[in-house]
PDB file of C-alpha atoms and ligand atoms in Angstrom:
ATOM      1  CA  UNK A   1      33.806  19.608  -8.570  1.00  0.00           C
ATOM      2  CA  UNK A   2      34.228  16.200  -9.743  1.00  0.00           C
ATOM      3  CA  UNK A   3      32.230  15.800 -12.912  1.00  0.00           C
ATOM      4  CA  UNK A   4      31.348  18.911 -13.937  1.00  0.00           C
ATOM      5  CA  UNK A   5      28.607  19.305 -17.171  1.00  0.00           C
ATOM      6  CA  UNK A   6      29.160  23.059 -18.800  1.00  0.00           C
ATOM      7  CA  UNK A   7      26.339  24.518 -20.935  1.00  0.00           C
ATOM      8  CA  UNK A   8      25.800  21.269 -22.336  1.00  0.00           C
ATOM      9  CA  UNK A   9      23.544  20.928 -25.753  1.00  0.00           C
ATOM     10  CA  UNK A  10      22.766  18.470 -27.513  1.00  0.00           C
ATOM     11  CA  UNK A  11      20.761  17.899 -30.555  1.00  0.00           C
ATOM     12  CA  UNK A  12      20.187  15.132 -33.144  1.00  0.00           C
ATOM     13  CA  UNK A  13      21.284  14.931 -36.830  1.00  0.00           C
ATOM     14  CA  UNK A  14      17.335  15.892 -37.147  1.00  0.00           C
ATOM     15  CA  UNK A  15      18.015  19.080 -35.170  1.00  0.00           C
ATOM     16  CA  UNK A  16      16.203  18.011 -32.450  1.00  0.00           C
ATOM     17  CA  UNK A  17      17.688  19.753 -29.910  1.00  0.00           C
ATOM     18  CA  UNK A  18      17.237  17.369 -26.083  1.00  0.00           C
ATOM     19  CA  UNK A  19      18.617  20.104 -24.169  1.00  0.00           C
ATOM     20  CA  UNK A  20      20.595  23.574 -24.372  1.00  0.00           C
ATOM     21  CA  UNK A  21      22.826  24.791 -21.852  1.00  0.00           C
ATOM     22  CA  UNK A  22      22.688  22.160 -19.248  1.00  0.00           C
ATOM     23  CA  UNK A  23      24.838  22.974 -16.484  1.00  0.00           C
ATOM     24  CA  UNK A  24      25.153  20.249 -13.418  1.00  0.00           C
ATOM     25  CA  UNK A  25      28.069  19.679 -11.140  1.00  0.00           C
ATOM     26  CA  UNK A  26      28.326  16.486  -8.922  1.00  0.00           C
ATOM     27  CA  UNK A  27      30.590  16.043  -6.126  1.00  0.00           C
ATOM     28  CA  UNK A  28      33.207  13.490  -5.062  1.00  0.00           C
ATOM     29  CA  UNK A  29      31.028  10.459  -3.445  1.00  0.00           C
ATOM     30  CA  UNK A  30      27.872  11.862  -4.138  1.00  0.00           C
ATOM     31  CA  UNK A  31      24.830  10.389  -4.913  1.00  0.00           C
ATOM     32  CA  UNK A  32      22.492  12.190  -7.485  1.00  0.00           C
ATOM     33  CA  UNK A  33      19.439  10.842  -9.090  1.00  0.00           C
ATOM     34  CA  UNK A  34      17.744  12.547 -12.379  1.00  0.00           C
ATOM     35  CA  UNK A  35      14.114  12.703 -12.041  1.00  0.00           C
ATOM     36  CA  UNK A  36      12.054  13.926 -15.340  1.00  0.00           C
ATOM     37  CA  UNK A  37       9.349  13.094 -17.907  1.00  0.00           C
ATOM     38  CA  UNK A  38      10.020  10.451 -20.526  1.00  0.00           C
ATOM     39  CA  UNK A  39      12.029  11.804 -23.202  1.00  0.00           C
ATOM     40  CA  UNK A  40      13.015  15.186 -21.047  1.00  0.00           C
ATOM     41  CA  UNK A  41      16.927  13.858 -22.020  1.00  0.00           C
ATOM     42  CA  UNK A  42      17.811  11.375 -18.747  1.00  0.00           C
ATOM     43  CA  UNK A  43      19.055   8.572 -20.694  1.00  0.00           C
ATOM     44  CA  UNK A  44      20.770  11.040 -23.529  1.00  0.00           C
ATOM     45  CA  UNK A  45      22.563  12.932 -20.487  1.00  0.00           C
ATOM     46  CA  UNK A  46      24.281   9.529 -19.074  1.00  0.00           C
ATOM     47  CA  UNK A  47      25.307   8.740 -22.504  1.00  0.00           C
ATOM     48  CA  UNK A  48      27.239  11.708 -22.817  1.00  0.00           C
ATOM     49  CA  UNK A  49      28.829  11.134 -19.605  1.00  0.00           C
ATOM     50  CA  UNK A  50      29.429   7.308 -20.567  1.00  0.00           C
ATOM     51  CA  UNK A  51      30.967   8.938 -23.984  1.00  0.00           C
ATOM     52  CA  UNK A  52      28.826   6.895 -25.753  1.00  0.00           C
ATOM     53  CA  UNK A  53      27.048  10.160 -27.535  1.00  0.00           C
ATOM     54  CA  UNK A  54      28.980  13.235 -28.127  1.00  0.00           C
ATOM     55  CA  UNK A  55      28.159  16.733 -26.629  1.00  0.00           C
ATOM     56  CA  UNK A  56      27.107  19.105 -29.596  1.00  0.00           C
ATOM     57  CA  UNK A  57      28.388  22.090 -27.581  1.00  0.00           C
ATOM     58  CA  UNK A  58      29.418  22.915 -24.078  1.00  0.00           C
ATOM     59  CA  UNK A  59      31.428  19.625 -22.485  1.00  0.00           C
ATOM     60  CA  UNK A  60      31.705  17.360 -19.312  1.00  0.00           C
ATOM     61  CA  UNK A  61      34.679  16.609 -16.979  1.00  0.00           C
ATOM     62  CA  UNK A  62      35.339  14.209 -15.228  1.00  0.00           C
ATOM     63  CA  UNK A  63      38.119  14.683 -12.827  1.00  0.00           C
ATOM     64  CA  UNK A  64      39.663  17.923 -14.318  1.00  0.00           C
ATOM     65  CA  UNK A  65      39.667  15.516 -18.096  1.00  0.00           C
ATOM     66  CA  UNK A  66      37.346  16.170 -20.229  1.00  0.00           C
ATOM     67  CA  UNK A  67      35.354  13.065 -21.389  1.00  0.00           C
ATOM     68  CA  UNK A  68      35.816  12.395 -25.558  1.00  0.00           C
ATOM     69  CA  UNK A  69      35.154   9.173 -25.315  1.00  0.00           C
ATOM     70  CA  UNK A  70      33.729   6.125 -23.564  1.00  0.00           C
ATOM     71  CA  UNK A  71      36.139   4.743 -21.400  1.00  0.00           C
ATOM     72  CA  UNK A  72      36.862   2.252 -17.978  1.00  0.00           C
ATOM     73  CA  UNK A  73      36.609   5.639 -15.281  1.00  0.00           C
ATOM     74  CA  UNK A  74      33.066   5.415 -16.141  1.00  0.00           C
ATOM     75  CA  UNK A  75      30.704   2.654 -15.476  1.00  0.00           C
ATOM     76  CA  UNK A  76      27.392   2.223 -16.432  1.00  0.00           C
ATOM     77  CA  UNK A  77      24.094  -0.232 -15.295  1.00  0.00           C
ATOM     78  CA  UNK A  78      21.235  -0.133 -17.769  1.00  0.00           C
ATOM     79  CA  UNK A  79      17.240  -1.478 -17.080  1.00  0.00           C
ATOM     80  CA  UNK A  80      18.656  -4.402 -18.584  1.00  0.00           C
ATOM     81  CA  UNK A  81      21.470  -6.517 -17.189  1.00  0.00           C
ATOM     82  CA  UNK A  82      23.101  -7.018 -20.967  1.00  0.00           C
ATOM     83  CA  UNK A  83      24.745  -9.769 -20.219  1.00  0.00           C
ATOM     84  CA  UNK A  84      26.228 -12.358 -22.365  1.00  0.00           C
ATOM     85  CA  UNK A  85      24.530 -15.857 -22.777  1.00  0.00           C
ATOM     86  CA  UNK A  86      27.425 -17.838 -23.248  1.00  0.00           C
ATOM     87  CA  UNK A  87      29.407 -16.513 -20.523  1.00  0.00           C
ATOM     88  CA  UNK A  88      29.052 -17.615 -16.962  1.00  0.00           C
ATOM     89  CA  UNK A  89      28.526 -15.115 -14.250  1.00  0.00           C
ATOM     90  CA  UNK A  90      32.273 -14.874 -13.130  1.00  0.00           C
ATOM     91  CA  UNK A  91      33.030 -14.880 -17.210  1.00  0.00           C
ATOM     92  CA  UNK A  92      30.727 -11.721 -17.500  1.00  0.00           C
ATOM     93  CA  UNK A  93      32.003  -9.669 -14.731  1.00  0.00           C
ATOM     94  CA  UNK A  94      35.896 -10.598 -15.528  1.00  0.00           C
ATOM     95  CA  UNK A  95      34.622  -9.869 -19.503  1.00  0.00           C
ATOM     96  CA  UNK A  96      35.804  -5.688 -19.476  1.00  0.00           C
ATOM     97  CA  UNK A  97      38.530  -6.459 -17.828  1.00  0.00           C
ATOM     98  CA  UNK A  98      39.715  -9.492 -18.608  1.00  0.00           C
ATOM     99  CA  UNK A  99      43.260  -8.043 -20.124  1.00  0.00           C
ATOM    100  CA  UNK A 100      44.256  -7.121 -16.592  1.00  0.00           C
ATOM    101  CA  UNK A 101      46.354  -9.614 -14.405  1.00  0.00           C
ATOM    102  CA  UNK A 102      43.787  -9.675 -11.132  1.00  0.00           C
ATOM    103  CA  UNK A 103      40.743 -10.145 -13.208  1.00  0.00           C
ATOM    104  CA  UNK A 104      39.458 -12.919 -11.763  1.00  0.00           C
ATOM    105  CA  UNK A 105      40.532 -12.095  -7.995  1.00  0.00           C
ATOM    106  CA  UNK A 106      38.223  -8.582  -8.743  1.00  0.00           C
ATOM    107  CA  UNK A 107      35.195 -10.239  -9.974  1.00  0.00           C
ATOM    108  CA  UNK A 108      35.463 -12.651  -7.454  1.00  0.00           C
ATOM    109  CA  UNK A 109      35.890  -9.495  -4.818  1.00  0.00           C
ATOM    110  CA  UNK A 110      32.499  -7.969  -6.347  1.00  0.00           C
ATOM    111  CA  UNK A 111      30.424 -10.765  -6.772  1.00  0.00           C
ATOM    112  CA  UNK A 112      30.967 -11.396  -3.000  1.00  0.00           C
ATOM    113  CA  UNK A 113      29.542  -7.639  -2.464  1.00  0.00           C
ATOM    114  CA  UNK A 114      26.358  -8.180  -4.399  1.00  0.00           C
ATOM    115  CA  UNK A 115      26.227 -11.784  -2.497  1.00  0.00           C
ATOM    116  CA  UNK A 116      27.047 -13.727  -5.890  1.00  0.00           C
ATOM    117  CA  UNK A 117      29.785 -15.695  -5.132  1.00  0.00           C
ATOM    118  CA  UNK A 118      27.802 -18.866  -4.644  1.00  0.00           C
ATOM    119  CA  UNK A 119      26.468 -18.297  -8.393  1.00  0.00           C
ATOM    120  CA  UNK A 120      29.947 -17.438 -10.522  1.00  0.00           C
ATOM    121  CA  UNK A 121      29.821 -20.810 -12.286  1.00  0.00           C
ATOM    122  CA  UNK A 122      26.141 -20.494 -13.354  1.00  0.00           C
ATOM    123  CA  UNK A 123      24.551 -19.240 -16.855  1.00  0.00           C
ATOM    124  CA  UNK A 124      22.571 -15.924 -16.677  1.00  0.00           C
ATOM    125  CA  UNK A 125      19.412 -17.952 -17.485  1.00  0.00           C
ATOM    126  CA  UNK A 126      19.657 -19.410 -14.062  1.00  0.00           C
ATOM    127  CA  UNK A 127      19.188 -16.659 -12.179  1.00  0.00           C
ATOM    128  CA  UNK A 128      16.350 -13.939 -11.737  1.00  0.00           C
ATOM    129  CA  UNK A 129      16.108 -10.368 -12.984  1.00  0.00           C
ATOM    130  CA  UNK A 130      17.255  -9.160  -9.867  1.00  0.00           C
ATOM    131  CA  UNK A 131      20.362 -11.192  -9.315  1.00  0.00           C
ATOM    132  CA  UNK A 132      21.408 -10.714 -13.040  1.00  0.00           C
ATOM    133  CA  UNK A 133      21.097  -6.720 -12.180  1.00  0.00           C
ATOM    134  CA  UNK A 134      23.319  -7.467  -9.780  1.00  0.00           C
ATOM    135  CA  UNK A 135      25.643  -9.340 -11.864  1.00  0.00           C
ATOM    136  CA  UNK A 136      25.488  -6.322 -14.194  1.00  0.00           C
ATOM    137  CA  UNK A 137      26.770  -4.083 -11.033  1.00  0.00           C
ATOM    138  CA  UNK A 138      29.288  -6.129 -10.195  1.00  0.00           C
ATOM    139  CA  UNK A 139      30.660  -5.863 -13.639  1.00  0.00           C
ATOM    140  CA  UNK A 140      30.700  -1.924 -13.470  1.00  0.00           C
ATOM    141  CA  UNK A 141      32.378  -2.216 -10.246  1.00  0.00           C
ATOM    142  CA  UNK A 142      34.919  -4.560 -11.457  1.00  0.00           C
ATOM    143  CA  UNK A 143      35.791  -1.982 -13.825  1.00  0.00           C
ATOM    144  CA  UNK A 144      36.463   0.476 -10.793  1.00  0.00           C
ATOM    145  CA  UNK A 145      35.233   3.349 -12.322  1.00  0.00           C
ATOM    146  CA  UNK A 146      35.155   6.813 -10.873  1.00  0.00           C
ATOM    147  CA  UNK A 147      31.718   7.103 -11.850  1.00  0.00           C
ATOM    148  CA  UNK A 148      28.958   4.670 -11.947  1.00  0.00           C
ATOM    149  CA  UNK A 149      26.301   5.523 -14.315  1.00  0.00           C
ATOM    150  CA  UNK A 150      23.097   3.773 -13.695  1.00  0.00           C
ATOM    151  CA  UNK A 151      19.629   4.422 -16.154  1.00  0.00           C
ATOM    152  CA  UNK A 152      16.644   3.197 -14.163  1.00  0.00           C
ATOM    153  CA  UNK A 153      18.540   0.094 -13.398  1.00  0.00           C
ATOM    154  CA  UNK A 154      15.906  -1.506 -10.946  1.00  0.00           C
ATOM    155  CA  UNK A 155      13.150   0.123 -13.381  1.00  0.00           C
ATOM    156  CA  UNK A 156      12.167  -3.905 -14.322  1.00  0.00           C
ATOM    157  CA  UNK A 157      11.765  -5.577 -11.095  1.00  0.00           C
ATOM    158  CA  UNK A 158       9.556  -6.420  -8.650  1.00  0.00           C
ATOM    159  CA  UNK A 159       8.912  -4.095  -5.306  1.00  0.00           C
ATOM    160  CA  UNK A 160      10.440  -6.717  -3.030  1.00  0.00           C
ATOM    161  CA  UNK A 161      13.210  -7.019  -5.212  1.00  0.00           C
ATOM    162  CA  UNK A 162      13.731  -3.557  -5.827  1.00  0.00           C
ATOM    163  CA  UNK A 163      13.791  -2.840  -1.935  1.00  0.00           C
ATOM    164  CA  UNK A 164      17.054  -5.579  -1.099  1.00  0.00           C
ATOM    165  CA  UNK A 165      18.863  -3.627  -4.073  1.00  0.00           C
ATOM    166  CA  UNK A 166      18.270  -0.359  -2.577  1.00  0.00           C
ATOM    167  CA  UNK A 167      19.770  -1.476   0.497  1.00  0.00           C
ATOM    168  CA  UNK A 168      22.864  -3.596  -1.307  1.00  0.00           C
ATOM    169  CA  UNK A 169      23.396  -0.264  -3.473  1.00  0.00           C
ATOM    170  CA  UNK A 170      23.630   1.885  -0.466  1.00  0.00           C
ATOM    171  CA  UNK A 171      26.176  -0.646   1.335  1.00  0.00           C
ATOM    172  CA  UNK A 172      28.087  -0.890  -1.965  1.00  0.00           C
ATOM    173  CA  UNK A 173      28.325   3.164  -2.464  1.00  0.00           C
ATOM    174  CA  UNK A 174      29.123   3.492   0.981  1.00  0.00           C
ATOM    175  CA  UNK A 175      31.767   0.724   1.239  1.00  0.00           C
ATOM    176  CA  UNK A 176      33.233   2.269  -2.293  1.00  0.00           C
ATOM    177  CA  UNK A 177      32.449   5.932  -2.104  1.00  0.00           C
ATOM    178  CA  UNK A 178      31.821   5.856  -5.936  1.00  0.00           C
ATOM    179  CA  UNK A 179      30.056   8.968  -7.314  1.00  0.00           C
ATOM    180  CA  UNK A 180      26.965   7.472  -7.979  1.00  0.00           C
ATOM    181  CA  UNK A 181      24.181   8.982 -11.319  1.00  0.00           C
ATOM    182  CA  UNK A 182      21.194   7.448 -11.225  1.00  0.00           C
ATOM    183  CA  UNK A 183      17.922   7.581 -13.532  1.00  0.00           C
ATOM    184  CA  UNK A 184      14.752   6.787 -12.086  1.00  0.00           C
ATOM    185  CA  UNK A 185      10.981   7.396 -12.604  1.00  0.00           C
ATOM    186  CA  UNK A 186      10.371   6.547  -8.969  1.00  0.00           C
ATOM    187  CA  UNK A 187      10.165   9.518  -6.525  1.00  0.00           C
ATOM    188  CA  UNK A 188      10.190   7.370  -3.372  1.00  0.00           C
ATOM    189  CA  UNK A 189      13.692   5.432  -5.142  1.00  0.00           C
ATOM    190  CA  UNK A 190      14.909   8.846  -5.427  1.00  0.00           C
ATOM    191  CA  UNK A 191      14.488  10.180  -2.021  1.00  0.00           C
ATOM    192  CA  UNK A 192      14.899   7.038  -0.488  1.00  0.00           C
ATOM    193  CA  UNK A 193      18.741   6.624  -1.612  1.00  0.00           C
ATOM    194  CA  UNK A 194      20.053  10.167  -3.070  1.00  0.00           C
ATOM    195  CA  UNK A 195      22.251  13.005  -1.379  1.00  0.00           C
ATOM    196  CA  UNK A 196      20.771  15.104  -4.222  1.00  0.00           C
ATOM    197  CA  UNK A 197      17.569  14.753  -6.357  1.00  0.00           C
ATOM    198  CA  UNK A 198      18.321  16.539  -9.605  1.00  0.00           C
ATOM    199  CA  UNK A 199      14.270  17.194 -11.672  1.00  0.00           C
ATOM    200  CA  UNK A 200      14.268  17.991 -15.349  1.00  0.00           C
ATOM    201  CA  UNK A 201      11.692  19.738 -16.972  1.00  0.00           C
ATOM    202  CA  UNK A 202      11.066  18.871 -21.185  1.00  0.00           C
ATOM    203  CA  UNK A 203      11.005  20.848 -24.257  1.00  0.00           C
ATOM    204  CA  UNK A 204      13.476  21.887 -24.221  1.00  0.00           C
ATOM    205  CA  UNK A 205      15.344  19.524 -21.731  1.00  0.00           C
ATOM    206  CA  UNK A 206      16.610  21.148 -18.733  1.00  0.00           C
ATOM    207  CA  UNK A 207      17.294  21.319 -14.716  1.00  0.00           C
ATOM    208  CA  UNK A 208      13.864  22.765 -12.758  1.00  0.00           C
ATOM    209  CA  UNK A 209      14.954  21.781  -9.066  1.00  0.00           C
ATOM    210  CA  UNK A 210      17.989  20.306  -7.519  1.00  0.00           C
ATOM    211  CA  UNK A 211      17.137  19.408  -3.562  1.00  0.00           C
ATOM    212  CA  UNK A 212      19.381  18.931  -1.693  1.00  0.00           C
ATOM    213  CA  UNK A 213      18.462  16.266   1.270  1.00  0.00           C
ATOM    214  CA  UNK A 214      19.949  15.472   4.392  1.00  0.00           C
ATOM    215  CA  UNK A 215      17.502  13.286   6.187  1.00  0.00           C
ATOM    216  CA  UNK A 216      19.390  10.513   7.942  1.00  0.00           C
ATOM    217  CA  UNK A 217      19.399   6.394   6.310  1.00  0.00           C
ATOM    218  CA  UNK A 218      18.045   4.509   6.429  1.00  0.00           C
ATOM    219  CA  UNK A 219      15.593   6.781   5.075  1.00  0.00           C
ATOM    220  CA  UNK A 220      11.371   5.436   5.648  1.00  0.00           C
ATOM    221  CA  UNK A 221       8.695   6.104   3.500  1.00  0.00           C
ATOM    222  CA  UNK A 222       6.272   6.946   6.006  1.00  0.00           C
ATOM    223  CA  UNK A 223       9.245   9.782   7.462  1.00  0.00           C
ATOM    224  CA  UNK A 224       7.443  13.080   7.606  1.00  0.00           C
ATOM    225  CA  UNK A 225      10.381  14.862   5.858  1.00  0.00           C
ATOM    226  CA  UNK A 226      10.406  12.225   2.973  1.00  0.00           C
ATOM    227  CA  UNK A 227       6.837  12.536   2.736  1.00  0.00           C
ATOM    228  CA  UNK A 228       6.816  16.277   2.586  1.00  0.00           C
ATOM    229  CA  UNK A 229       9.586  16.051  -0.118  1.00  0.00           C
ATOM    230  CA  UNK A 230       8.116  13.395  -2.309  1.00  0.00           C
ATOM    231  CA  UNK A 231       4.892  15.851  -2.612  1.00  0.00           C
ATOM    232  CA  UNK A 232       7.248  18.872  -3.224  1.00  0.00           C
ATOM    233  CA  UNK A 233       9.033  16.499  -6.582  1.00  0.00           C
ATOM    234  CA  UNK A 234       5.481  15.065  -7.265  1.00  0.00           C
ATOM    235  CA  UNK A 235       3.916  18.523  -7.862  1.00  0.00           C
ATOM    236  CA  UNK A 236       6.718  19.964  -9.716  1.00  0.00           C
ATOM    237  CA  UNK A 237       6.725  16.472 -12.665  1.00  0.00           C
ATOM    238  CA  UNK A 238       3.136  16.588 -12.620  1.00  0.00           C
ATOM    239  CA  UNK A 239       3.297  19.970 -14.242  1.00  0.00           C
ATOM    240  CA  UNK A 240       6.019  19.200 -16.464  1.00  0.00           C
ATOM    241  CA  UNK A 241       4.189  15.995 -17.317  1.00  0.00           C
ATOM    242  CA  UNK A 242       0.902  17.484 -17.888  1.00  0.00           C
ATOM    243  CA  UNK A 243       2.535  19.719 -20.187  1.00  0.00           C
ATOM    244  CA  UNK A 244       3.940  16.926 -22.641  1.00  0.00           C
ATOM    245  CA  UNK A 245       0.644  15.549 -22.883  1.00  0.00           C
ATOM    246  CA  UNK A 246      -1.196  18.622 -23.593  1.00  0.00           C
ATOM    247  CA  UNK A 247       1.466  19.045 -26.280  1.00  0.00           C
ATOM    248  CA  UNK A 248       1.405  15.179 -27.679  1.00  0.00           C
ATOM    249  CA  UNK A 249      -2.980  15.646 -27.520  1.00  0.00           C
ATOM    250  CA  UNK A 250      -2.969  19.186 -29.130  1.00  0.00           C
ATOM    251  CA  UNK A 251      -0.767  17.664 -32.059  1.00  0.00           C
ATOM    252  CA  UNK A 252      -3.209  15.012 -32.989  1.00  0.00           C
ATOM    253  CA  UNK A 253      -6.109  17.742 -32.641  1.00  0.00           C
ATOM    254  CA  UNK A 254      -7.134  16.120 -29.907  1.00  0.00           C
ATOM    255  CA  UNK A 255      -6.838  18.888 -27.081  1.00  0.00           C
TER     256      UNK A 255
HETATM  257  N1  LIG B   1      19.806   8.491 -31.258  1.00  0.00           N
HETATM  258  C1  LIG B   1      18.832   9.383 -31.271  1.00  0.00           C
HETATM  259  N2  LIG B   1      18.479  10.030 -32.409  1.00  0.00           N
HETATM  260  C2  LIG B   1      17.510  10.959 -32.430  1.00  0.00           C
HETATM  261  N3  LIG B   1      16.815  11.355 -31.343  1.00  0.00           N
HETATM  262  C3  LIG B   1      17.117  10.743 -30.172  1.00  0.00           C
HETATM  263  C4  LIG B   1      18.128   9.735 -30.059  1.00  0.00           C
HETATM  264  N4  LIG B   1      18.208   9.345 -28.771  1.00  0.00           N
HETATM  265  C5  LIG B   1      17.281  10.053 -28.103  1.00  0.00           C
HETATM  266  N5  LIG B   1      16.624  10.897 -28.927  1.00  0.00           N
HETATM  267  C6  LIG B   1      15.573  11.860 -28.547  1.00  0.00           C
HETATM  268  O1  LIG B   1      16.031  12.597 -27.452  1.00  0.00           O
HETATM  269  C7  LIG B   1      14.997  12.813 -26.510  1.00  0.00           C
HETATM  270  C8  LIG B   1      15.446  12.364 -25.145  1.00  0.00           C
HETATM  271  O2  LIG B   1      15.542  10.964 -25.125  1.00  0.00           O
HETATM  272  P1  LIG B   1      16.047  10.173 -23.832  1.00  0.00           P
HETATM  273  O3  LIG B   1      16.070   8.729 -24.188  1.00  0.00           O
HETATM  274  O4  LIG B   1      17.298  10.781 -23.357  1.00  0.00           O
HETATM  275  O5  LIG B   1      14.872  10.490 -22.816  1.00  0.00           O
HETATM  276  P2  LIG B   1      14.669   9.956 -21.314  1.00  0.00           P
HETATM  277  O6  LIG B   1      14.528  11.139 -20.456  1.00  0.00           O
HETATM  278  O7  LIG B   1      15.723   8.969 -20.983  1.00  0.00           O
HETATM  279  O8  LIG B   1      13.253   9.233 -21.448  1.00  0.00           O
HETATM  280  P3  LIG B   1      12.698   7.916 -20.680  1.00  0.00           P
HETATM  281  O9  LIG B   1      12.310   8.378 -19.331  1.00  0.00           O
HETATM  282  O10 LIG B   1      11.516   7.534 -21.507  1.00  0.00           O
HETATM  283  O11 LIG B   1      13.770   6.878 -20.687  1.00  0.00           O
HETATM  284  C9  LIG B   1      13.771  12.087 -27.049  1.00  0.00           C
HETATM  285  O12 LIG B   1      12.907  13.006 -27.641  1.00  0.00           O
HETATM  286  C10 LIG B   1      14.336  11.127 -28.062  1.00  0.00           C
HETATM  287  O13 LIG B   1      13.432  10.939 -29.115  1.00  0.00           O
HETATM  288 MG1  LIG B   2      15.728   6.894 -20.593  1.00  0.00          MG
END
């Protein structure tokens, strides 16, 4: 059990309580993606693993330590790349770990994975959404953390795009055998890449279905199996999602 959530809860100086009791273990190399309705706790639940939000009771390991704080073992890709303006590409990569002697030989190592290496000298404005995403992997790998962390990080680009980073992502983990957590709102981005498709249910936050899949990659969309288990996921948000609206509409008197 590698990082290991226990009874997790987490509420808001307003009370709000996300989730209660969250319990999730991920293996060593795995690959698990969070599925769920907006606001079910998805982004919330990486923070707490990043250390960037505290847990209000339970608590998360990571590697038999339990996580206080944010910290290099953990690295994280957002929607946005984040990256700085006034750095160049290699400049942003070598930027979290730019206190250690090979800095420059290990972004120069993972810009080469995400096929950068032509671009280190450039400014972030010069290059697309997609290859600044990729920048922004490359600087969590840099960081070799046990643990990347990754909140609907192709969630902003374009299908075509989206579909070369699903294949460099699946070379990368491979190549790395990092224990990948990944936030999506895509199903098909789910199946397509995970070992294990975690679904949360809302209000309160919490774990309705965790499959388990073992259909061979590449994976296709048009797979029977994949099919059959996109409808299974599809049915089971629908419900959840129907339920937040019928909540948000009765609250304005509208349902
Ligand atoms: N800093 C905060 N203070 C108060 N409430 C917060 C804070 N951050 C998140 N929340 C609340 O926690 C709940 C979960 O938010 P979170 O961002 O984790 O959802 P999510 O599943 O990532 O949603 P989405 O799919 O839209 O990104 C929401 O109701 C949100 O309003
Ligand atoms: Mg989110």
């Amino acid at each position: 059990m590698f990082l290991k959530i226990n009874n997790a809860t987490k509420s808001f100086d307003n009370e709000f309580e996300v989730f209660s009791d969250l319990d999730l273990t991920i293996e060593e190399n795995q690959f698990v993606s969070l599925l769920g309705p907006s606001g079910c706790g998805k982004s919330t639940l990486l923070s707490m693993v990043a250390g960037l939000e505290s847990v209000t009771e339970g608590s998360i390991e990571l590697d038999r330590q339990k996580i206080t704080k944010a910290g290099p073992d953990r690295g994280m890709v957002f929607q946005q790349p984040s990256l700085f303006p006034w750095l160049n590409v290699k400049e942003n990569v070598m930027f979290p770990i730019k206190k250690q002697k090979d800095a420059e030989e290990r972004a120069e190592k993972f810009l080469k994975m995400v096929h950068l290496s032509r671009f280190q000298n450039n400014y972030t404005h010069e290059l697309s959404g997609g290859m600044q995403q990729r920048v922004a992997i490359a600087r969590a790998l840099a960081m070799d953390p046990k643990v990347l962390l990754m909140d609907e990080p192709f969630g902003a680009l374009d299908e075509q795009t989206r579909h070369i980073l699903h294949e460099e992502l699946m070379k990368i983990w491979q190549e790395t055998q990092k224990t990948i957590l990944f936030v999506t709102h895509s199903i098909q981005e789910a199946i397509k890449l995970s070992d294990r498709v975690v679904v949360m249910g809302t209000r309160p936050g919490r774990i309705i279905a965790d499959f388990h899949i073992d259909i061979p990659r590449p994976r296709k969309r048009d797979d029977e199996e994949v099919i059959k288990l996109e409808r299974k996921v599809m049915d089971l948000l629908e419900g959840e999602i129907n339920k937040v609206l019928k909540e948000e509409l009765s609250h304005e008197g509208i349902y």
